């Protein structure tokens, strides 16, 4: 089985978010970048397939040279090879078009992408890839099993979960649940050394439109100070929630 | 620029988000001087949409669409948009609508923005404000395509009544066999309990509760408020509560009207997950807990003492105000 895992290079979840140049750019100063957590669950699931059922795992990212450290980490975790598409990922449709091109040329059986990246939270790339290549697609995926050409997939729905059956090739938008958090892999020294010798292919982007553009960033307005209520006066809390906040 | 909304339903009844979507669409339509058409799937009685300013309803009735199917539903919306020459297509931020929206966008060569939290700042150029960086910031996004798809964040606009007399029309879009290549084998839904996705109020608890055996008082408070229960990441990692209740950056986002956090210190990832909630109440023994910095109301003290008392106070309030 050939598996492609799409990797986003995103600020660590503990990052404080700031903007520069008149709030027109994300300020990367002091920000640690990591594999997008939703992609990390997918990568670990791909490595699980490799170890349990046999698979070749390729990771791919659309980004500048600074994202290669993230791809090398994915290789150190156990991916076999990596592809970097040399472009700035400013628009979801543009990114999906680049990834669809790699998929069309690579003959992958299973494509795993995180259901959304934790920076722009667009949640559009996996679905757009599927639409561009016409493949079977399941979003918000919390489990995937493959038996020959058949796949059984579980997705989260509002208030529960749903199990679906389909065939390969398959594209999934994955999230926590594909593997348990405790099973996420941390690169060990051997993995880091081996990663240095694995292939990292550089591709130039294909022509594609940018349908959207971020013109400005804003931070939420500062909050007024918390109103502290005595533990002995919970009537006041109930009263404030009713009369002031109007939520009960 | 006519506007099409996908009015989402479950078991033949509109979801509340459909009314919020209609309210949003009506407001945009008034600005643009155009009309709102809703497309519905297997809803026999669509009259409720008349309360929220919908001008026309395209009713799709098809047994093959009895269960949600993203590709087929996306096809329905695409054909409806083409029939109406809609330039703006609006969906809700439910799991199902976020599943189908990118498919609709590609099929219509449309630019797509999700997590939209306000009316368009401008329609030429078309600028919308959306949540990004897991609710730690907003972006102003320009959509440059002729046709546009927006997913409106839950509870970001509210429901506004506006009476209308929509024309109803049966609509039979052509669906492809390939739309049904994915088959639903099994659905497991929580019944008899408010879910985080539907909840107006969420009561959430963290490690301060010391163990899963103490969740009864959280469920009691949630029951008194008609709320859903949730938890912090460490709690779901410890297996005290199911992953589906984990609220935060890598768990579920919560955009409730009221979010009550009990015994949760307020890690940056948790705060990001609940930032879109309107009113936040924090109950914690530690007055220095970071959660107090983002809370509207706070009570410093022992949850084991406060929560049962608060439950009783809420019950008394409900009894007096019912």
Coordinates of C-alpha atoms in Angstrom, one line a residue:
Chain A
X1 CA 0.0 0.0 0.0
X2 CA 1.3 3.4 -0.9
X3 CA 0.3 6.1 1.6
X4 CA 0.8 9.8 1.3
X5 CA 0.6 11.9 4.4
X6 CA 0.1 15.7 3.9
X7 CA 2.0 17.7 6.5
X8 CA 1.4 21.3 7.5
X9 CA 4.1 23.2 9.3
X10 CA 2.3 25.2 12.0
X11 CA 3.1 27.1 15.2
X12 CA 3.3 25.0 18.3
X13 CA 0.0 24.9 20.2
X14 CA 1.5 26.9 23.1
X15 CA 2.5 29.8 20.8
X16 CA 1.5 33.3 21.5
X17 CA 0.2 34.7 18.3
X18 CA 1.4 38.1 17.1
X19 CA 1.5 40.1 13.9
X20 CA 4.0 42.4 12.2
X21 CA 4.1 45.1 9.5
X22 CA 0.8 46.8 10.4
X23 CA -0.9 43.5 11.2
X24 CA -0.4 42.3 7.6
X25 CA 1.9 39.4 8.4
X26 CA 2.2 36.6 11.0
X27 CA 5.1 37.3 13.3
X28 CA 7.3 34.2 13.4
X29 CA 9.7 35.7 16.0
X30 CA 10.2 33.2 18.9
X31 CA 7.6 30.8 17.4
X32 CA 8.4 27.1 17.4
X33 CA 7.0 25.2 14.4
X34 CA 5.7 21.7 14.6
X35 CA 3.9 19.0 12.5
X36 CA 0.3 20.1 12.5
X37 CA -1.3 18.0 15.4
X38 CA -4.1 16.6 13.1
X39 CA -1.4 15.5 10.6
X40 CA 0.7 14.0 13.4
X41 CA -2.2 11.6 14.2
X42 CA -2.4 10.7 10.5
X43 CA 1.4 10.2 10.2
X44 CA 1.4 7.8 13.2
X45 CA -1.5 5.9 11.7
X46 CA 0.4 5.6 8.5
X47 CA 3.5 4.3 10.3
X48 CA 1.1 1.8 12.1
X49 CA 0.0 0.5 8.6
X50 CA 3.7 0.3 7.6
X51 CA 4.6 -1.8 10.6
X52 CA 1.4 -4.0 10.8
X53 CA 0.4 -4.5 7.2
X54 CA 3.3 -3.3 5.1
X55 CA 3.2 0.2 3.4
X56 CA 5.4 2.8 1.9
X57 CA 4.9 6.2 3.5
X58 CA 5.6 9.4 1.8
X59 CA 5.1 12.8 3.5
X60 CA 4.5 16.0 1.5
X61 CA 4.4 19.6 2.4
X62 CA 3.8 22.8 0.5
X63 CA 6.2 25.4 1.9
X64 CA 9.5 27.2 1.8
X65 CA 12.9 25.8 2.8
X66 CA 12.1 26.5 6.5
X67 CA 9.6 23.6 6.5
X68 CA 12.2 21.0 5.8
X69 CA 13.0 20.5 9.5
X70 CA 9.3 19.5 9.9
X71 CA 9.6 17.1 7.0
X72 CA 12.9 15.6 8.4
X73 CA 11.0 15.1 11.7
X74 CA 8.4 13.1 9.9
X75 CA 11.1 11.0 8.3
X76 CA 12.7 10.5 11.7
X77 CA 9.4 9.3 13.0
X78 CA 9.3 6.6 10.3
X79 CA 8.2 8.0 6.9
X80 CA 10.2 6.6 4.0
X81 CA 10.5 9.6 1.8
X82 CA 9.5 13.3 1.7
X83 CA 8.4 15.8 -0.9
X84 CA 8.5 19.5 -0.5
X85 CA 6.6 21.6 -3.0
X86 CA 8.4 24.9 -3.1
X87 CA 5.7 27.5 -2.7
X88 CA 4.2 29.7 0.0
X89 CA 0.9 28.1 1.2
X90 CA -1.2 31.2 1.2
X91 CA -4.5 29.8 -0.1
X92 CA -6.2 26.4 0.5
X93 CA -7.2 25.9 -3.1
X94 CA -3.7 26.6 -4.3
X95 CA -2.3 24.1 -1.7
X96 CA -4.9 21.4 -2.6
X97 CA -4.1 21.9 -6.3
X98 CA -0.4 21.2 -5.6
X99 CA -1.1 18.2 -3.5
X100 CA -3.6 16.8 -6.1
X101 CA -0.8 17.0 -8.7
X102 CA 1.5 14.9 -6.5
X103 CA -1.3 12.4 -5.9
X104 CA -2.2 12.1 -9.6
X105 CA 1.4 11.3 -10.4
X106 CA 2.2 9.1 -7.4
X107 CA -0.5 6.4 -7.5
X108 CA -1.3 6.5 -3.8
X109 CA -3.8 4.1 -2.3
X110 CA -4.4 6.2 0.8
X111 CA -4.0 9.9 1.3
X112 CA -4.1 11.2 4.9
X113 CA -4.4 14.9 5.6
X114 CA -5.3 16.6 8.9
X115 CA -8.9 17.8 8.8
X116 CA -7.6 21.3 9.4
X117 CA -4.3 23.0 10.2
X118 CA -4.1 24.8 13.5
X119 CA -2.9 28.1 12.0
X120 CA -5.5 29.2 9.4
X121 CA -8.1 26.5 10.4
X122 CA -9.5 26.5 6.9
X123 CA -10.5 22.9 7.0
X124 CA -10.6 22.8 3.2
X125 CA -7.5 21.1 1.8
X126 CA -8.5 17.4 2.2
X127 CA -11.9 17.9 0.7
X128 CA -10.6 20.1 -2.1
X129 CA -8.0 17.4 -3.0
X130 CA -10.7 14.8 -3.1
X131 CA -12.8 17.1 -5.4
X132 CA -9.9 17.8 -7.7
X133 CA -9.0 14.1 -8.2
X134 CA -12.5 12.7 -7.8
X135 CA -11.5 10.3 -5.0
X136 CA -13.5 8.8 -2.2
X137 CA -13.3 11.1 0.8
X138 CA -14.1 10.9 4.5
X139 CA -13.6 13.9 6.8
X140 CA -13.2 14.1 10.6
X141 CA -11.9 10.6 10.5
X142 CA -11.2 8.9 13.8
X143 CA -10.3 5.4 12.6
X144 CA -9.3 3.8 9.3
X145 CA -8.8 0.1 8.5
X146 CA -7.7 -1.3 5.2
X147 CA -8.3 -4.8 4.0
X148 CA -7.1 -5.4 0.4
X149 CA -8.9 -2.8 -1.7
X150 CA -11.6 -2.2 0.9
X151 CA -11.6 0.4 3.7
X152 CA -13.7 0.8 6.8
X153 CA -13.6 4.3 8.1
X154 CA -15.1 5.9 11.2
X155 CA -15.8 9.6 11.3
X156 CA -17.0 11.8 14.1
X157 CA -20.4 13.3 13.6
X158 CA -22.2 15.9 15.8
X159 CA -23.1 13.9 18.9
X160 CA -21.6 10.5 17.9
X161 CA -19.8 8.6 15.3
X162 CA -20.5 6.9 12.0
X163 CA -18.8 3.9 10.4
X164 CA -18.5 3.9 6.6
X165 CA -17.3 1.4 4.0
X166 CA -15.6 2.3 0.8
X167 CA -12.8 1.3 -1.6
X168 CA -9.3 2.6 -2.2
X169 CA -8.0 5.0 -3.4
X170 CA -9.2 7.0 -0.4
X171 CA -8.6 10.4 1.0
X172 CA -9.2 11.1 4.6
X173 CA -9.3 14.3 6.7
X174 CA -8.0 12.9 10.0
X175 CA -7.9 14.0 13.6
X176 CA -7.3 12.8 17.2
X177 CA -8.6 9.3 17.4
X178 CA -6.8 8.0 14.4
X179 CA -4.3 6.9 17.1
X180 CA -4.3 7.6 20.8
X181 CA -2.3 10.6 22.0
X182 CA -0.1 8.3 24.0
X183 CA 0.9 6.4 20.8
X184 CA 2.2 9.4 19.0
X185 CA 5.9 8.8 18.0
X186 CA 8.8 10.9 19.2
X187 CA 11.9 10.6 16.9
X188 CA 14.7 8.6 18.5
X189 CA 18.4 9.0 17.8
X190 CA 18.4 6.2 15.3
X191 CA 15.4 7.7 13.5
X192 CA 17.1 11.1 13.4
X193 CA 20.3 9.6 11.9
X194 CA 18.4 7.5 9.4
X195 CA 16.2 10.5 8.3
X196 CA 19.4 12.3 7.1
X197 CA 19.9 9.7 4.4
X198 CA 16.2 9.5 3.3
X199 CA 15.2 11.2 0.1
X200 CA 13.6 14.7 0.3
X201 CA 12.5 15.6 -3.2
X202 CA 12.0 19.2 -4.1
X203 CA 9.2 20.0 -6.6
X204 CA 8.3 23.3 -8.1
X205 CA 4.6 24.2 -8.0
X206 CA 2.2 23.9 -10.9
X207 CA 0.2 26.9 -12.0
X208 CA -2.9 27.4 -9.9
X209 CA -5.2 30.2 -8.9
X210 CA -5.3 31.8 -5.4
X211 CA -9.1 32.2 -4.7
X212 CA -8.6 33.8 -1.3
X213 CA -6.1 36.1 0.4
X214 CA -5.5 37.2 3.9
X215 CA -5.5 41.0 3.8
X216 CA -5.2 41.7 7.5
X217 CA -4.9 40.0 10.9
X218 CA -6.6 41.1 14.1
X219 CA -6.4 40.0 17.7
X220 CA -9.4 39.8 19.9
X221 CA -10.3 42.9 21.9
X222 CA -8.8 42.9 25.4
X223 CA -11.3 41.6 28.0
X224 CA -12.4 43.5 31.0
X225 CA -11.3 42.0 34.4
X226 CA -13.0 39.0 35.8
X227 CA -15.8 39.7 38.2
X228 CA -15.1 37.7 41.3
X229 CA -18.0 36.4 43.3
X230 CA -17.7 35.1 46.9
X231 CA -18.2 31.3 47.2
X232 CA -20.7 32.2 50.0
X233 CA -22.8 34.3 47.6
X234 CA -23.7 32.1 44.7
X235 CA -27.1 33.7 44.5
X236 CA -25.2 36.7 43.1
X237 CA -23.6 34.6 40.4
X238 CA -27.0 33.2 39.3
X239 CA -28.5 36.7 39.3
X240 CA -25.6 38.1 37.2
X241 CA -25.9 35.2 34.7
X242 CA -29.6 36.0 34.4
X243 CA -29.7 39.8 34.5
X244 CA -26.3 40.9 33.2
X245 CA -25.0 38.2 31.0
X246 CA -28.5 37.0 30.0
X247 CA -27.4 33.4 29.4
X248 CA -29.8 31.6 31.8
Chain B
X1 CA -25.7 38.3 -6.3
X2 CA -28.4 35.9 -5.2
X3 CA -27.8 33.9 -2.0
X4 CA -28.3 30.1 -1.5
X5 CA -28.3 28.6 1.9
X6 CA -28.1 24.9 2.8
X7 CA -30.7 24.6 5.5
X8 CA -29.4 21.6 7.5
X9 CA -31.9 19.2 9.1
X10 CA -32.0 16.0 11.1
X11 CA -34.9 13.5 10.9
X12 CA -37.0 15.9 8.8
X13 CA -36.6 18.9 11.2
X14 CA -34.4 21.9 10.7
X15 CA -31.4 22.3 13.0
X16 CA -31.2 25.5 14.9
X17 CA -28.1 26.4 12.9
X18 CA -30.3 26.6 9.8
X19 CA -32.2 29.5 11.3
X20 CA -29.0 31.3 12.2
X21 CA -27.8 30.8 8.7
X22 CA -31.1 32.1 7.2
X23 CA -30.8 35.1 9.5
X24 CA -27.3 35.8 8.3
X25 CA -28.3 35.4 4.7
X26 CA -31.2 37.7 5.1
X27 CA -29.0 40.5 6.4
X28 CA -26.5 40.1 3.6
X29 CA -29.4 40.0 1.0
X30 CA -30.8 43.2 2.4
X31 CA -27.4 44.9 1.9
X32 CA -27.0 43.6 -1.6
X33 CA -30.7 44.0 -2.6
X34 CA -31.2 40.4 -3.4
X35 CA -33.1 37.3 -2.2
X36 CA -32.4 34.2 -0.2
X37 CA -33.1 30.7 -1.5
X38 CA -32.8 27.7 0.8
X39 CA -32.2 24.2 -0.4
X40 CA -33.5 21.5 1.9
X41 CA -33.2 17.7 1.8
X42 CA -36.0 15.4 2.9
X43 CA -37.9 18.0 5.0
X44 CA -41.6 17.7 4.4
X45 CA -42.6 20.9 6.3
X46 CA -40.3 23.8 5.5
X47 CA -42.6 26.5 6.8
X48 CA -40.3 27.3 9.7
X49 CA -38.0 29.0 7.3
X50 CA -40.6 31.7 6.7
X51 CA -39.8 33.2 10.1
X52 CA -36.2 34.0 9.1
X53 CA -36.6 35.8 5.8
X54 CA -36.2 33.0 3.3
X55 CA -37.7 34.0 -0.1
X56 CA -37.7 30.6 -1.8
X57 CA -37.3 27.0 -0.8
X58 CA -36.0 24.3 -3.1
X59 CA -37.2 21.0 -1.7
X60 CA -35.3 17.9 -2.5
X61 CA -37.0 14.6 -1.6
X62 CA -35.0 11.5 -2.3
X63 CA -34.8 8.3 -0.3
X64 CA -31.2 7.8 -1.4
X65 CA -30.3 10.9 0.6
X66 CA -31.9 9.6 3.8
X67 CA -28.5 9.3 5.3
X68 CA -26.0 12.1 5.0
X69 CA -23.6 11.6 2.1
X70 CA -21.1 14.5 1.6
X71 CA -20.6 14.0 -2.1
X72 CA -24.2 13.6 -3.0
X73 CA -25.3 16.5 -0.8
X74 CA -22.6 18.6 -2.3
X75 CA -24.0 17.8 -5.7
X76 CA -27.5 18.8 -4.6
X77 CA -26.1 22.2 -3.4
X78 CA -24.1 22.7 -6.6
X79 CA -27.1 22.0 -8.8
X80 CA -29.3 24.3 -6.7
X81 CA -26.7 27.1 -6.9
X82 CA -26.5 26.7 -10.7
X83 CA -30.2 26.7 -11.0
X84 CA -30.5 29.9 -8.9
X85 CA -27.4 31.5 -10.4
X86 CA -26.3 32.0 -6.8
X87 CA -23.1 33.8 -6.3
X88 CA -23.0 33.4 -2.5
X89 CA -23.5 29.9 -0.9
X90 CA -23.8 29.7 2.8
X91 CA -23.5 26.6 5.1
X92 CA -23.3 26.1 8.8
X93 CA -20.3 25.0 10.8
X94 CA -21.6 21.6 11.6
X95 CA -19.4 18.5 11.1
X96 CA -21.5 17.6 8.0
X97 CA -21.5 21.0 6.4
X98 CA -17.8 21.5 6.9
X99 CA -17.4 18.1 5.2
X100 CA -19.3 19.0 2.1
X101 CA -18.4 22.7 1.7
X102 CA -14.9 22.2 0.1
X103 CA -16.5 19.8 -2.4
X104 CA -19.1 22.4 -3.3
X105 CA -16.4 25.1 -3.6
X106 CA -14.3 23.1 -6.1
X107 CA -17.3 22.1 -8.2
X108 CA -18.4 25.7 -8.6
X109 CA -14.8 27.2 -8.9
X110 CA -15.7 29.2 -5.8
X111 CA -13.4 30.6 -3.2
X112 CA -14.2 29.3 0.3
X113 CA -13.9 30.7 3.7
X114 CA -14.8 28.8 6.9
X115 CA -15.2 30.0 10.5
X116 CA -16.8 33.3 9.4
X117 CA -17.8 35.2 12.5
X118 CA -19.4 38.4 11.1
X119 CA -21.2 39.9 8.2
X120 CA -19.0 40.8 5.2
X121 CA -16.9 43.9 5.9
X122 CA -17.2 44.8 2.3
X123 CA -18.8 43.1 -0.8
X124 CA -16.5 44.7 -3.4
X125 CA -13.9 43.6 -2.7
X126 CA -15.5 40.7 -0.8
X127 CA -14.0 40.7 2.7
X128 CA -15.0 38.5 5.6
X129 CA -13.7 38.2 9.1
X130 CA -12.9 34.7 10.2
X131 CA -11.5 32.9 13.2
X132 CA -7.9 31.6 12.8
X133 CA -5.0 30.4 14.9
X134 CA -7.5 28.3 16.9
X135 CA -9.5 31.3 18.0
X136 CA -6.4 33.2 19.2
X137 CA -6.8 35.7 16.3
X138 CA -9.0 36.7 13.3
X139 CA -8.1 37.2 9.7
X140 CA -9.8 39.5 7.2
X141 CA -10.0 37.3 4.1
X142 CA -10.6 38.5 0.6
X143 CA -12.4 36.1 -1.7
X144 CA -11.7 37.0 -5.3
X145 CA -13.8 34.5 -7.2
X146 CA -17.2 35.3 -8.8
X147 CA -18.9 32.5 -6.7
X148 CA -18.2 32.3 -3.0
X149 CA -18.8 29.7 -0.3
X150 CA -18.9 30.7 3.4
X151 CA -19.2 28.5 6.4
X152 CA -20.6 30.6 9.3
X153 CA -19.3 29.9 12.8
X154 CA -21.9 28.7 15.2
X155 CA -23.4 31.3 17.5
X156 CA -21.5 34.1 15.8
X157 CA -24.5 35.9 14.4
X158 CA -27.6 34.8 16.3
X159 CA -31.1 34.2 15.2
X160 CA -33.1 37.2 14.0
X161 CA -36.8 36.8 13.1
X162 CA -37.9 38.3 9.8
X163 CA -41.2 37.1 8.4
X164 CA -41.5 36.2 4.7
X165 CA -43.7 34.1 2.4
X166 CA -41.3 31.7 0.6
X167 CA -42.3 30.1 -2.6
X168 CA -41.8 26.4 -2.5
X169 CA -40.5 24.3 -5.4
X170 CA -39.8 20.6 -5.7
X171 CA -36.3 20.2 -6.9
X172 CA -34.8 17.0 -8.4
X173 CA -31.1 17.3 -9.1
X174 CA -29.3 14.7 -11.1
X175 CA -27.0 12.6 -8.9
X176 CA -24.2 10.4 -10.0
X177 CA -23.8 6.7 -9.1
X178 CA -20.3 7.6 -8.0
X179 CA -21.8 9.8 -5.3
X180 CA -22.8 6.7 -3.4
X181 CA -19.4 4.9 -3.4
X182 CA -19.2 5.4 0.3
X183 CA -21.8 3.5 2.3
X184 CA -22.9 4.2 5.8
X185 CA -22.6 0.9 7.8
X186 CA -23.4 2.1 11.3
X187 CA -24.4 5.3 13.2
X188 CA -23.9 5.6 17.0
X189 CA -25.4 8.7 18.4
X190 CA -25.6 9.8 22.0
X191 CA -29.3 9.9 22.9
X192 CA -31.1 11.6 25.8
X193 CA -28.1 13.9 26.5
X194 CA -27.2 17.4 25.3
X195 CA -24.2 17.1 23.0
X196 CA -21.4 19.7 22.8
X197 CA -22.2 20.5 19.2
X198 CA -25.8 21.4 20.0
X199 CA -25.3 22.9 23.5
X200 CA -26.0 26.5 24.4
X201 CA -24.4 25.9 27.8
X202 CA -21.4 23.7 28.5
X203 CA -20.2 22.6 31.9
X204 CA -16.6 21.4 31.7
X205 CA -14.2 20.0 34.4
X206 CA -10.6 19.3 34.7
X207 CA -8.1 17.5 36.9
X208 CA -9.2 19.6 39.9
X209 CA -12.0 17.0 40.2
X210 CA -9.5 14.4 41.3
X211 CA -11.1 11.4 39.6
X212 CA -13.9 10.2 37.3
X213 CA -16.0 9.1 40.3
X214 CA -16.6 12.8 41.1
X215 CA -18.2 13.7 37.7
X216 CA -21.7 13.1 39.1
X217 CA -21.8 16.7 40.5
X218 CA -20.7 18.0 37.0
X219 CA -23.5 16.1 35.4
X220 CA -26.0 17.3 38.0
X221 CA -25.1 20.9 37.3
X222 CA -25.3 20.3 33.5
X223 CA -28.7 18.7 33.9
X224 CA -30.0 21.6 36.0
X225 CA -28.8 24.0 33.2
X226 CA -29.8 21.8 30.2
X227 CA -26.1 21.8 29.4
X228 CA -23.6 19.5 27.8
X229 CA -20.6 18.1 29.7
X230 CA -17.0 18.5 28.6
X231 CA -13.5 18.2 29.9
X232 CA -9.9 19.3 29.6
X233 CA -7.3 17.4 27.7
X234 CA -5.5 15.8 30.7
X235 CA -8.8 14.4 31.8
X236 CA -9.5 12.7 28.5
X237 CA -5.9 11.5 28.2
X238 CA -6.3 9.9 31.7
X239 CA -9.4 8.2 30.4
X240 CA -11.6 9.8 33.0
X241 CA -13.9 11.0 30.3
X242 CA -14.3 10.1 26.6
X243 CA -12.2 11.9 23.9
X244 CA -15.4 13.3 22.4
X245 CA -15.7 15.5 25.5
X246 CA -12.2 17.0 25.2
X247 CA -12.4 20.7 24.6
X248 CA -9.4 22.6 23.2
X249 CA -7.1 23.2 20.3
X250 CA -6.7 19.5 19.4
X251 CA -10.2 18.6 20.7
X252 CA -13.5 20.2 20.2
X253 CA -14.1 23.9 19.9
X254 CA -16.9 25.3 22.0
X255 CA -18.9 28.4 20.9
X256 CA -21.5 28.2 23.6
X257 CA -23.4 31.1 25.2
X258 CA -22.2 30.0 28.6
X259 CA -19.1 28.0 29.4
X260 CA -18.5 26.9 33.0
X261 CA -15.0 25.6 33.8
X262 CA -14.6 23.7 37.0
X263 CA -11.1 22.8 38.3
X264 CA -9.4 23.7 34.9
X265 CA -6.4 25.9 35.3
X266 CA -6.6 27.3 31.7
X267 CA -3.8 26.1 29.5
X268 CA -3.4 28.2 26.3
X269 CA -4.7 25.3 24.2
X270 CA -7.8 24.9 26.3
X271 CA -8.5 28.7 26.2
X272 CA -8.2 28.7 22.4
X273 CA -10.9 26.0 22.2
X274 CA -13.4 28.0 24.2
X275 CA -12.5 31.6 23.2
X276 CA -15.6 31.9 20.9
X277 CA -17.9 31.2 23.9
X278 CA -19.8 34.3 24.9
X279 CA -19.7 34.1 28.7
X280 CA -17.2 32.2 30.8
X281 CA -17.4 31.3 34.4
X282 CA -14.4 29.8 36.2
X283 CA -14.5 27.9 39.5
X284 CA -11.0 27.1 40.8
X285 CA -9.2 26.9 44.2
X286 CA -6.2 28.7 42.8
X287 CA -6.8 32.5 42.4
X288 CA -3.7 32.7 40.2
X289 CA -5.1 30.1 37.7
X290 CA -4.7 31.6 34.1
X291 CA -8.3 30.9 33.3
X292 CA -9.4 33.8 35.6
X293 CA -7.7 36.2 33.1
X294 CA -10.2 35.4 30.4
X295 CA -13.2 34.7 32.5
X296 CA -16.2 37.0 32.9
X297 CA -17.2 35.7 36.3
X298 CA -15.0 33.7 38.8
X299 CA -15.5 32.0 42.0
X300 CA -12.3 31.1 44.0
X301 CA -12.9 28.0 46.1
X302 CA -13.4 24.3 46.4
X303 CA -15.4 22.8 43.6
X304 CA -16.7 20.0 45.9
X305 CA -18.3 22.7 48.0
X306 CA -19.3 25.2 45.3
X307 CA -20.7 23.0 42.5
X308 CA -23.4 21.2 44.5
X309 CA -24.5 24.5 46.0
X310 CA -24.6 26.2 42.6
X311 CA -26.7 23.3 41.2
X312 CA -29.2 23.9 44.0
X313 CA -29.3 27.6 43.3
X314 CA -29.8 27.0 39.6
X315 CA -32.7 24.6 40.4
X316 CA -34.3 27.2 42.6
X317 CA -33.9 29.8 39.9
X318 CA -35.4 27.6 37.3
X319 CA -38.3 26.7 39.6
X320 CA -39.1 30.3 40.2
X321 CA -38.7 31.4 36.5
X322 CA -40.3 28.4 34.7

